[in-house]
mmCIF file of C-alpha atoms in Angstrom:
data_model
loop_
_atom_site.group_PDB
_atom_site.id
_atom_site.type_symbol
_atom_site.label_atom_id
_atom_site.label_comp_id
_atom_site.label_asym_id
_atom_site.label_seq_id
_atom_site.Cartn_x
_atom_site.Cartn_y
_atom_site.Cartn_z
ATOM 1 C CA MET A 1 101.539 97.259 90.046
ATOM 2 C CA ALA A 2 103.388 98.082 86.666
ATOM 3 C CA ARG A 3 106.766 98.320 85.840
ATOM 4 C CA LEU A 4 107.677 101.481 84.382
ATOM 5 C CA LEU A 5 109.972 102.432 82.530
ATOM 6 C CA LEU A 6 111.164 105.841 82.336
ATOM 7 C CA THR A 7 113.136 108.215 79.416
ATOM 8 C CA GLY A 8 114.978 111.221 80.993
ATOM 9 C CA GLY A 9 114.079 111.088 84.289
ATOM 10 C CA ALA A 10 116.947 111.727 86.308
ATOM 11 C CA GLY A 11 115.402 115.872 84.986
ATOM 12 C CA PHE A 12 113.575 117.695 86.970
ATOM 13 C CA ILE A 13 109.606 116.822 85.817
ATOM 14 C CA GLY A 14 111.265 113.500 85.242
ATOM 15 C CA SER A 15 112.949 112.922 88.866
ATOM 16 C CA HIS A 16 109.733 114.933 90.980
ATOM 17 C CA THR A 17 107.188 112.222 88.321
ATOM 18 C CA ALA A 18 109.544 109.397 89.748
ATOM 19 C CA LEU A 19 108.976 110.210 93.263
ATOM 20 C CA VAL A 20 104.905 110.704 93.047
ATOM 21 C CA LEU A 21 105.395 107.078 91.283
ATOM 22 C CA LEU A 22 107.622 104.982 93.255
ATOM 23 C CA GLN A 23 105.531 105.968 95.684
ATOM 24 C CA ALA A 24 101.937 105.254 94.657
ATOM 25 C CA GLY A 25 104.020 101.511 94.512
ATOM 26 C CA HIS A 26 105.224 101.926 90.925
ATOM 27 C CA HIS A 27 108.726 99.739 90.153
ATOM 28 C CA LEU A 28 110.752 101.416 87.712
ATOM 29 C CA VAL A 29 113.639 101.924 84.917
ATOM 30 C CA VAL A 30 115.239 105.372 84.110
ATOM 31 C CA LEU A 31 117.125 106.103 80.935
ATOM 32 C CA ASP A 32 118.534 108.529 81.083
ATOM 33 C CA ASP A 33 122.463 110.007 79.096
ATOM 34 C CA PHE A 34 122.322 112.468 81.531
ATOM 35 C CA ARG A 35 123.932 114.574 79.066
ATOM 36 C CA ASN A 36 121.640 118.210 81.050
ATOM 37 C CA ARG A 37 120.700 115.997 84.103
ATOM 38 C CA ASN A 38 122.502 114.921 87.024
ATOM 39 C CA PRO A 39 122.235 111.322 89.022
ATOM 40 C CA VAL A 40 122.598 113.036 91.837
ATOM 41 C CA ALA A 41 118.253 114.040 91.613
ATOM 42 C CA LEU A 42 117.611 110.375 91.659
ATOM 43 C CA LYS A 43 119.889 109.281 94.765
ATOM 44 C CA ARG A 44 117.757 111.812 96.458
ATOM 45 C CA VAL A 45 114.588 110.717 94.809
ATOM 46 C CA LYS A 46 115.149 107.374 96.435
ATOM 47 C CA GLN A 47 115.978 108.428 99.378
ATOM 48 C CA LEU A 48 112.582 110.392 100.227
ATOM 49 C CA SER A 49 110.692 107.679 98.710
ATOM 50 C CA GLY A 50 112.888 104.758 100.442
ATOM 51 C CA LYS A 51 112.740 102.704 97.609
ATOM 52 C CA GLN A 52 115.435 101.759 94.393
ATOM 53 C CA ILE A 53 115.660 102.609 91.176
ATOM 54 C CA THR A 54 116.954 100.610 88.674
ATOM 55 C CA LEU A 55 119.390 103.594 86.688
ATOM 56 C CA VAL A 56 120.447 102.923 82.700
ATOM 57 C CA ALA A 57 122.964 105.135 81.535
ATOM 58 C CA GLY A 58 122.073 105.156 77.723
ATOM 59 C CA ASN A 59 120.546 107.228 75.130
ATOM 60 C CA LEU A 60 117.375 106.583 72.652
ATOM 61 C CA ASN A 61 119.483 107.760 69.628
ATOM 62 C CA ASP A 62 121.165 104.052 70.283
ATOM 63 C CA PRO A 63 119.304 101.283 68.924
ATOM 64 C CA ALA A 64 121.001 98.703 70.441
ATOM 65 C CA CYS A 65 120.946 99.555 74.141
ATOM 66 C CA LEU A 66 116.878 100.179 73.328
ATOM 67 C CA GLU A 67 116.804 96.166 72.223
ATOM 68 C CA ARG A 68 119.083 95.946 75.783
ATOM 69 C CA LEU A 69 116.544 97.851 78.156
ATOM 70 C CA PHE A 70 113.479 96.186 76.006
ATOM 71 C CA ARG A 71 114.585 92.665 76.442
ATOM 72 C CA GLY A 72 116.916 92.863 79.527
ATOM 73 C CA GLY A 73 120.378 91.891 78.200
ATOM 74 C CA PRO A 74 123.289 92.820 79.944
ATOM 75 C CA TYR A 75 121.147 95.333 82.470
ATOM 76 C CA GLY A 76 120.144 92.645 84.194
ATOM 77 C CA ILE A 77 116.345 94.029 84.157
ATOM 78 C CA GLY A 78 114.613 91.291 82.837
ATOM 79 C CA GLY A 79 111.116 91.563 81.524
ATOM 80 C CA SER A 80 108.546 93.257 79.687
ATOM 81 C CA PHE A 81 107.566 97.222 80.675
ATOM 82 C CA ASP A 82 103.254 97.856 81.466
ATOM 83 C CA ALA A 83 103.739 100.878 80.620
ATOM 84 C CA VAL A 84 106.296 103.867 79.235
ATOM 85 C CA ILE A 85 106.957 107.722 80.384
ATOM 86 C CA HIS A 86 108.964 109.384 78.209
ATOM 87 C CA PHE A 87 111.077 112.823 78.940
ATOM 88 C CA ALA A 88 114.831 112.704 76.929
ATOM 89 C CA GLY A 89 114.942 115.636 75.039
ATOM 90 C CA LEU A 90 116.417 117.939 74.431
ATOM 91 C CA LYS A 91 114.044 121.842 75.413
ATOM 92 C CA ALA A 92 115.540 124.610 75.084
ATOM 93 C CA VAL A 93 114.799 127.232 72.492
ATOM 94 C CA GLY A 94 117.088 129.883 71.935
ATOM 95 C CA GLU A 95 119.734 126.522 71.311
ATOM 96 C CA SER A 96 117.345 124.850 68.819
ATOM 97 C CA VAL A 97 117.472 128.081 67.032
ATOM 98 C CA LYS A 98 120.884 127.413 66.623
ATOM 99 C CA HIS A 99 121.690 123.445 66.011
ATOM 100 C CA PRO A 100 117.965 122.483 65.013
ATOM 101 C CA LEU A 101 119.149 119.169 63.218
ATOM 102 C CA LEU A 102 120.279 117.991 67.246
ATOM 103 C CA TYR A 103 116.876 119.362 68.301
ATOM 104 C CA TRP A 104 115.120 117.218 65.807
ATOM 105 C CA GLN A 105 117.707 113.809 66.085
ATOM 106 C CA VAL A 106 117.056 113.318 69.683
ATOM 107 C CA ASN A 107 114.118 115.455 70.277
ATOM 108 C CA LEU A 108 111.831 112.998 66.594
ATOM 109 C CA GLU A 109 114.458 110.538 65.830
ATOM 110 C CA GLY A 110 115.010 109.866 69.157
ATOM 111 C CA THR A 111 111.352 109.436 69.344
ATOM 112 C CA ARG A 112 110.740 106.880 66.726
ATOM 113 C CA LEU A 113 114.311 104.864 67.893
ATOM 114 C CA LEU A 114 111.437 103.815 71.292
ATOM 115 C CA LEU A 115 108.898 103.888 69.754
ATOM 116 C CA ALA A 116 110.345 101.207 67.489
ATOM 117 C CA ALA A 117 111.450 98.836 70.136
ATOM 118 C CA MET A 118 108.251 99.726 72.535
ATOM 119 C CA ALA A 119 106.082 98.613 68.998
ATOM 120 C CA ALA A 120 108.911 95.166 68.897
ATOM 121 C CA ALA A 121 108.612 94.232 72.858
ATOM 122 C CA GLY A 122 105.235 94.689 72.853
ATOM 123 C CA CYS A 123 104.944 97.600 75.090
ATOM 124 C CA PHE A 124 101.985 100.002 74.188
ATOM 125 C CA SER A 125 101.487 102.427 76.176
ATOM 126 C CA LEU A 126 103.123 105.644 77.012
ATOM 127 C CA VAL A 127 102.698 109.124 78.042
ATOM 128 C CA PHE A 128 104.330 111.778 76.315
ATOM 129 C CA SER A 129 105.952 114.371 76.997
ATOM 130 C CA SER A 130 104.575 117.296 74.848
ATOM 131 C CA SER A 131 104.720 121.605 75.595
ATOM 132 C CA ALA A 132 102.203 124.289 75.046
ATOM 133 C CA THR A 133 105.359 125.982 72.145
ATOM 134 C CA LEU A 134 103.470 123.375 70.189
ATOM 135 C CA TYR A 135 100.430 126.837 69.993
ATOM 136 C CA GLY A 136 103.281 129.329 69.048
ATOM 137 C CA MET A 137 101.047 133.327 69.445
ATOM 138 C CA PRO A 138 97.903 131.791 70.647
ATOM 139 C CA ASN A 139 94.586 132.393 69.031
ATOM 140 C CA GLN A 140 92.910 133.009 72.296
ATOM 141 C CA VAL A 141 93.922 132.540 75.976
ATOM 142 C CA PRO A 142 92.592 130.866 77.633
ATOM 143 C CA ILE A 143 94.064 127.003 75.069
ATOM 144 C CA PRO A 144 91.912 124.642 74.650
ATOM 145 C CA GLU A 145 93.439 121.589 73.168
ATOM 146 C CA SER A 146 92.016 122.362 70.568
ATOM 147 C CA ALA A 147 93.591 125.523 69.532
ATOM 148 C CA GLN A 148 95.693 125.910 66.715
ATOM 149 C CA ILE A 149 98.622 124.219 66.037
ATOM 150 C CA GLN A 150 101.446 126.659 65.462
ATOM 151 C CA PRO A 151 104.632 126.655 66.351
ATOM 152 C CA ILE A 152 107.476 129.119 65.808
ATOM 153 C CA ASN A 153 111.275 127.822 67.077
ATOM 154 C CA PRO A 154 113.256 124.290 65.491
ATOM 155 C CA TYR A 155 111.767 122.841 69.672
ATOM 156 C CA GLY A 156 108.215 123.624 69.349
ATOM 157 C CA HIS A 157 108.593 122.143 66.117
ATOM 158 C CA SER A 158 109.977 119.060 66.607
ATOM 159 C CA LYS A 159 107.648 118.955 69.793
ATOM 160 C CA ALA A 160 104.621 118.870 67.050
ATOM 161 C CA ALA A 161 106.365 117.013 64.570
ATOM 162 C CA ALA A 162 107.175 114.360 67.324
ATOM 163 C CA GLU A 163 103.367 114.267 68.355
ATOM 164 C CA GLN A 164 102.624 113.558 65.273
ATOM 165 C CA LEU A 165 103.830 110.211 64.376
ATOM 166 C CA LEU A 166 101.788 109.277 67.593
ATOM 167 C CA ALA A 167 98.530 110.545 66.653
ATOM 168 C CA ASP A 168 99.806 108.196 63.345
ATOM 169 C CA LEU A 169 100.589 105.392 65.314
ATOM 170 C CA ALA A 170 97.287 105.417 67.483
ATOM 171 C CA GLY A 171 95.444 105.505 63.971
ATOM 172 C CA SER A 172 97.359 102.445 62.284
ATOM 173 C CA SER A 173 96.784 99.954 65.617
ATOM 174 C CA SER A 174 94.373 100.186 67.825
ATOM 175 C CA CYS A 175 97.049 98.073 70.438
ATOM 176 C CA TRP A 176 97.794 101.357 71.064
ATOM 177 C CA ARG A 177 97.035 103.168 74.784
ATOM 178 C CA ILE A 178 98.959 107.420 74.501
ATOM 179 C CA ALA A 179 98.526 110.692 76.460
ATOM 180 C CA ARG A 180 100.557 113.990 74.738
ATOM 181 C CA LEU A 181 100.845 115.511 78.210
ATOM 182 C CA ARG A 182 101.390 120.111 76.931
ATOM 183 C CA TYR A 183 102.876 120.965 80.006
ATOM 184 C CA PHE A 184 102.863 125.558 79.830
ATOM 185 C CA ASN A 185 105.373 126.387 82.709
ATOM 186 C CA PRO A 186 106.594 123.152 85.381
ATOM 187 C CA VAL A 187 108.368 125.922 87.953
ATOM 188 C CA GLY A 188 109.186 125.249 91.892
ATOM 189 C CA ALA A 189 110.832 121.465 93.443
ATOM 190 C CA HIS A 190 109.704 118.820 95.840
ATOM 191 C CA PRO A 191 109.343 121.290 99.417
ATOM 192 C CA SER A 192 111.878 119.033 101.473
ATOM 193 C CA GLY A 193 114.414 121.314 98.636
ATOM 194 C CA LEU A 194 116.426 117.758 98.084
ATOM 195 C CA ILE A 195 115.744 118.047 95.031
ATOM 196 C CA GLY A 196 114.419 121.031 92.027
ATOM 197 C CA GLU A 197 115.475 121.920 88.930
ATOM 198 C CA ASP A 198 119.186 122.494 88.331
ATOM 199 C CA PRO A 199 119.456 124.418 84.934
ATOM 200 C CA ALA A 200 122.799 124.118 82.798
ATOM 201 C CA GLY A 201 124.323 127.641 82.004
ATOM 202 C CA ILE A 202 122.454 130.767 82.330
ATOM 203 C CA PRO A 203 118.614 129.887 82.358
ATOM 204 C CA ASN A 204 116.118 130.556 79.265
ATOM 205 C CA ASN A 205 113.086 130.912 81.971
ATOM 206 C CA LEU A 206 112.111 132.826 84.399
ATOM 207 C CA PHE A 207 111.722 131.483 87.891
ATOM 208 C CA PRO A 208 115.462 129.570 87.701
ATOM 209 C CA PHE A 209 116.475 133.434 86.840
ATOM 210 C CA VAL A 210 115.346 135.082 89.553
ATOM 211 C CA SER A 211 116.082 131.560 91.773
ATOM 212 C CA GLN A 212 119.548 132.607 90.782
ATOM 213 C CA VAL A 213 119.081 136.738 91.152
ATOM 214 C CA ALA A 214 118.107 135.598 94.988
ATOM 215 C CA VAL A 215 120.628 132.977 96.074
ATOM 216 C CA GLY A 216 123.555 135.429 94.625
ATOM 217 C CA LYS A 217 124.171 133.764 91.936
ATOM 218 C CA ARG A 218 122.728 136.476 88.914
ATOM 219 C CA PRO A 219 123.623 140.206 90.257
ATOM 220 C CA GLU A 220 119.844 141.159 89.015
ATOM 221 C CA LEU A 221 116.442 139.414 86.275
ATOM 222 C CA LEU A 222 115.763 141.175 83.142
ATOM 223 C CA ILE A 223 111.931 141.354 82.015
ATOM 224 C CA PHE A 224 111.163 141.685 78.429
ATOM 225 C CA GLY A 225 109.228 144.400 77.671
ATOM 226 C CA ASP A 226 107.241 145.933 80.669
ATOM 227 C CA ASP A 227 103.983 147.651 77.983
ATOM 228 C CA TRP A 228 101.834 144.418 77.076
ATOM 229 C CA PRO A 229 98.630 144.926 76.908
ATOM 230 C CA THR A 230 98.335 143.521 80.473
ATOM 231 C CA ILE A 231 97.258 143.276 84.000
ATOM 232 C CA ASP A 232 101.188 145.604 84.712
ATOM 233 C CA GLY A 233 102.334 145.687 81.612
ATOM 234 C CA THR A 234 104.613 142.677 81.985
ATOM 235 C CA GLY A 235 104.037 138.869 80.259
ATOM 236 C CA VAL A 236 101.941 136.430 81.272
ATOM 237 C CA ARG A 237 102.358 132.956 81.618
ATOM 238 C CA ASP A 238 100.942 129.912 83.274
ATOM 239 C CA TYR A 239 102.838 127.935 85.353
ATOM 240 C CA ILE A 240 102.259 125.349 87.252
ATOM 241 C CA HIS A 241 104.071 123.549 90.171
ATOM 242 C CA VAL A 242 106.002 120.785 89.865
ATOM 243 C CA MET A 243 104.497 118.572 91.495
ATOM 244 C CA ASP A 244 100.887 119.244 90.023
ATOM 245 C CA LEU A 245 103.270 118.354 87.193
ATOM 246 C CA ALA A 246 103.888 114.911 88.244
ATOM 247 C CA GLU A 247 100.959 113.711 89.701
ATOM 248 C CA GLY A 248 99.478 114.546 86.710
ATOM 249 C CA HIS A 249 101.691 111.779 84.994
ATOM 250 C CA ALA A 250 100.770 109.768 87.493
ATOM 251 C CA ALA A 251 96.713 110.257 87.154
ATOM 252 C CA ALA A 252 97.324 109.716 82.713
ATOM 253 C CA LEU A 253 99.343 106.481 83.427
ATOM 254 C CA GLU A 254 96.338 105.019 85.503
ATOM 255 C CA VAL A 255 94.469 105.818 83.241
ATOM 256 C CA LEU A 256 95.760 104.331 80.617
ATOM 257 C CA LEU A 257 96.002 101.217 81.655
ATOM 258 C CA ALA A 258 92.844 100.938 83.714
ATOM 259 C CA GLY A 259 90.971 101.679 79.943
ATOM 260 C CA ALA A 260 90.718 100.601 76.093
ATOM 261 C CA PRO A 261 93.364 101.332 74.230
ATOM 262 C CA GLN A 262 93.233 105.598 72.909
ATOM 263 C CA LEU A 263 94.897 108.819 72.821
ATOM 264 C CA LEU A 264 94.600 111.472 75.644
ATOM 265 C CA THR A 265 95.380 114.895 73.887
ATOM 266 C CA LEU A 266 95.960 116.596 77.306
ATOM 267 C CA ASN A 267 97.166 119.827 79.026
ATOM 268 C CA LEU A 268 98.339 120.109 82.155
ATOM 269 C CA GLY A 269 98.621 123.645 83.273
ATOM 270 C CA SER A 270 96.707 125.849 86.126
ATOM 271 C CA GLY A 271 94.408 127.997 84.099
ATOM 272 C CA GLU A 272 95.342 130.657 85.975
ATOM 273 C CA GLY A 273 98.110 133.214 84.895
ATOM 274 C CA HIS A 274 100.023 135.242 86.759
ATOM 275 C CA SER A 275 102.629 138.619 85.154
ATOM 276 C CA VAL A 276 106.150 138.213 85.888
ATOM 277 C CA LEU A 277 106.771 141.594 88.200
ATOM 278 C CA GLN A 278 103.769 138.959 90.596
ATOM 279 C CA VAL A 279 105.998 136.110 90.455
ATOM 280 C CA LEU A 280 108.710 138.171 91.327
ATOM 281 C CA ARG A 281 107.189 139.462 94.005
ATOM 282 C CA GLY A 282 105.886 136.180 95.266
ATOM 283 C CA PHE A 283 109.924 135.114 95.222
ATOM 284 C CA GLU A 284 110.712 138.391 97.158
ATOM 285 C CA GLN A 285 107.843 137.258 100.093
ATOM 286 C CA ALA A 286 109.615 133.609 99.618
ATOM 287 C CA CYS A 287 113.571 134.897 100.199
ATOM 288 C CA GLY A 288 111.982 138.443 102.662
ATOM 289 C CA ARG A 289 114.100 140.322 100.373
ATOM 290 C CA GLU A 290 113.337 142.616 97.723
ATOM 291 C CA LEU A 291 115.208 141.579 94.510
ATOM 292 C CA PRO A 292 116.931 143.366 92.299
ATOM 293 C CA TYR A 293 115.205 144.058 88.208
ATOM 294 C CA ARG A 294 115.674 146.004 84.077
ATOM 295 C CA ILE A 295 113.365 146.363 82.049
ATOM 296 C CA VAL A 296 114.602 145.893 78.819
ATOM 297 C CA ASP A 297 112.883 145.784 74.970
ATOM 298 C CA ARG A 298 109.815 142.978 74.058
ATOM 299 C CA ARG A 299 112.211 139.793 73.151
ATOM 300 C CA PRO A 300 110.968 138.385 68.938
ATOM 301 C CA GLY A 301 108.216 135.791 69.776
ATOM 302 C CA ASP A 302 107.337 136.755 72.953
ATOM 303 C CA ALA A 303 103.260 136.074 73.288
ATOM 304 C CA ALA A 304 101.583 138.384 75.645
ATOM 305 C CA ILE A 305 99.391 135.383 77.683
ATOM 306 C CA THR A 306 99.759 132.298 76.940
ATOM 307 C CA VAL A 307 97.810 130.384 80.209
ATOM 308 C CA ALA A 308 95.504 127.027 79.515
ATOM 309 C CA ASP A 309 92.511 125.955 80.049
ATOM 310 C CA PRO A 310 92.996 122.937 81.964
ATOM 311 C CA SER A 311 89.548 121.865 81.720
ATOM 312 C CA LEU A 312 89.607 118.582 79.354
ATOM 313 C CA ALA A 313 92.124 117.037 82.044
ATOM 314 C CA LYS A 314 90.520 117.020 84.734
ATOM 315 C CA ALA A 315 87.217 116.190 83.377
ATOM 316 C CA LEU A 316 89.479 113.049 81.838
ATOM 317 C CA LEU A 317 91.642 111.969 84.617
ATOM 318 C CA GLY A 318 90.513 113.788 87.537
ATOM 319 C CA TRP A 319 93.019 115.832 87.820
ATOM 320 C CA ARG A 320 93.611 119.118 88.728
ATOM 321 C CA THR A 321 96.531 121.956 89.980
ATOM 322 C CA LYS A 322 96.245 122.119 94.158
ATOM 323 C CA ARG A 323 99.551 124.578 94.995
ATOM 324 C CA ASN A 324 99.391 128.386 94.269
ATOM 325 C CA LEU A 325 101.760 130.480 93.459
ATOM 326 C CA ALA A 326 103.049 131.205 97.140
ATOM 327 C CA GLN A 327 103.619 127.511 97.613
ATOM 328 C CA ILE A 328 105.411 126.932 94.386
ATOM 329 C CA CYS A 329 108.131 129.941 95.321
ATOM 330 C CA THR A 330 108.338 128.891 99.000
ATOM 331 C CA ASP A 331 109.120 125.592 97.323
ATOM 332 C CA GLY A 332 111.475 126.850 94.881
ATOM 333 C CA TRP A 333 113.346 129.597 97.626
ATOM 334 C CA ALA A 334 113.752 126.066 98.956
ATOM 335 C CA TRP A 335 115.470 123.884 97.398
ATOM 336 C CA GLN A 336 117.630 127.083 95.242
ATOM 337 C CA ALA A 337 118.588 128.285 99.050
ATOM 338 C CA ALA A 338 119.904 124.403 100.503
ATOM 339 C CA ASN A 339 120.650 124.314 97.163
ATOM 340 C CA PRO A 340 123.292 127.122 95.736
ATOM 341 C CA ASN A 341 125.152 125.496 92.630
ATOM 342 C CA GLY A 342 121.855 122.687 92.215
ATOM 343 C CA TYR A 343 123.234 119.561 92.824
ATOM 344 C CA ARG A 344 127.188 120.506 92.237
#
């Protein structure tokens, strides 16, 4: 089995992926600065898997930390990594508009420093956490990987720049095995209710906001527009269960490690869209009661429909989503009901 470094592995997607990788028999080292994450998540991953994780508290923007990590140093890790799965980064669109310098520093410069450390240590396999935000206002739906890259906020621009850096790197040498995974809308939680999404402050995304309304932390759900050209007038998105997403990372890693050097660019989504109201109704069924909501004006920059074309991931990885909206809502409610204040 492989020896893996997960950057940002204590986060929502990282912790679920860590669990899947541990269950597959891999050995994990997690690097995290816990800026927006909680180490309790990894304690619960250990509980679920019955296996150990080596945890290093550190920052990607610290070259000395990366050098010690890849060369063993005082962390007592020793040896080299077979691959890196790079989750670490900032992802709040609104925050990126207010603090673009921070987003470019963490999401692009942090990635550059990581790649330099990998190259120096002779580690050339990387699974990169990208985003469907790159597509901006899509010109076609479902969205293929060949769609135009046209981000509309600093977060999206920082991810697009990191993707370009990876393409330049792959073109500069025949050593690199890289998968750029463009997530659509990760939601849900592990069915145990032990690990899930724990956003700091007011959630930026629909699903954790609905969850917090259901548990009584928020008075109502705000729905941004009911006059979109969709099935019920509310925005439609491609929601992917976080466990499906985690399994997608494991599949990408397997293909990279078994194959020749290559650059893969893949959408990870279900290929099926659900409206805001459909998600709301699904969550009402999961929690067993009606949830209050209010229609407000549209938000600038929102699209009517954003749905993935995931056919390339199915063809190249043999991967597809297995869990539907009902399971997403059931698992999400199991997490939120058992952890009304998240990991705190």
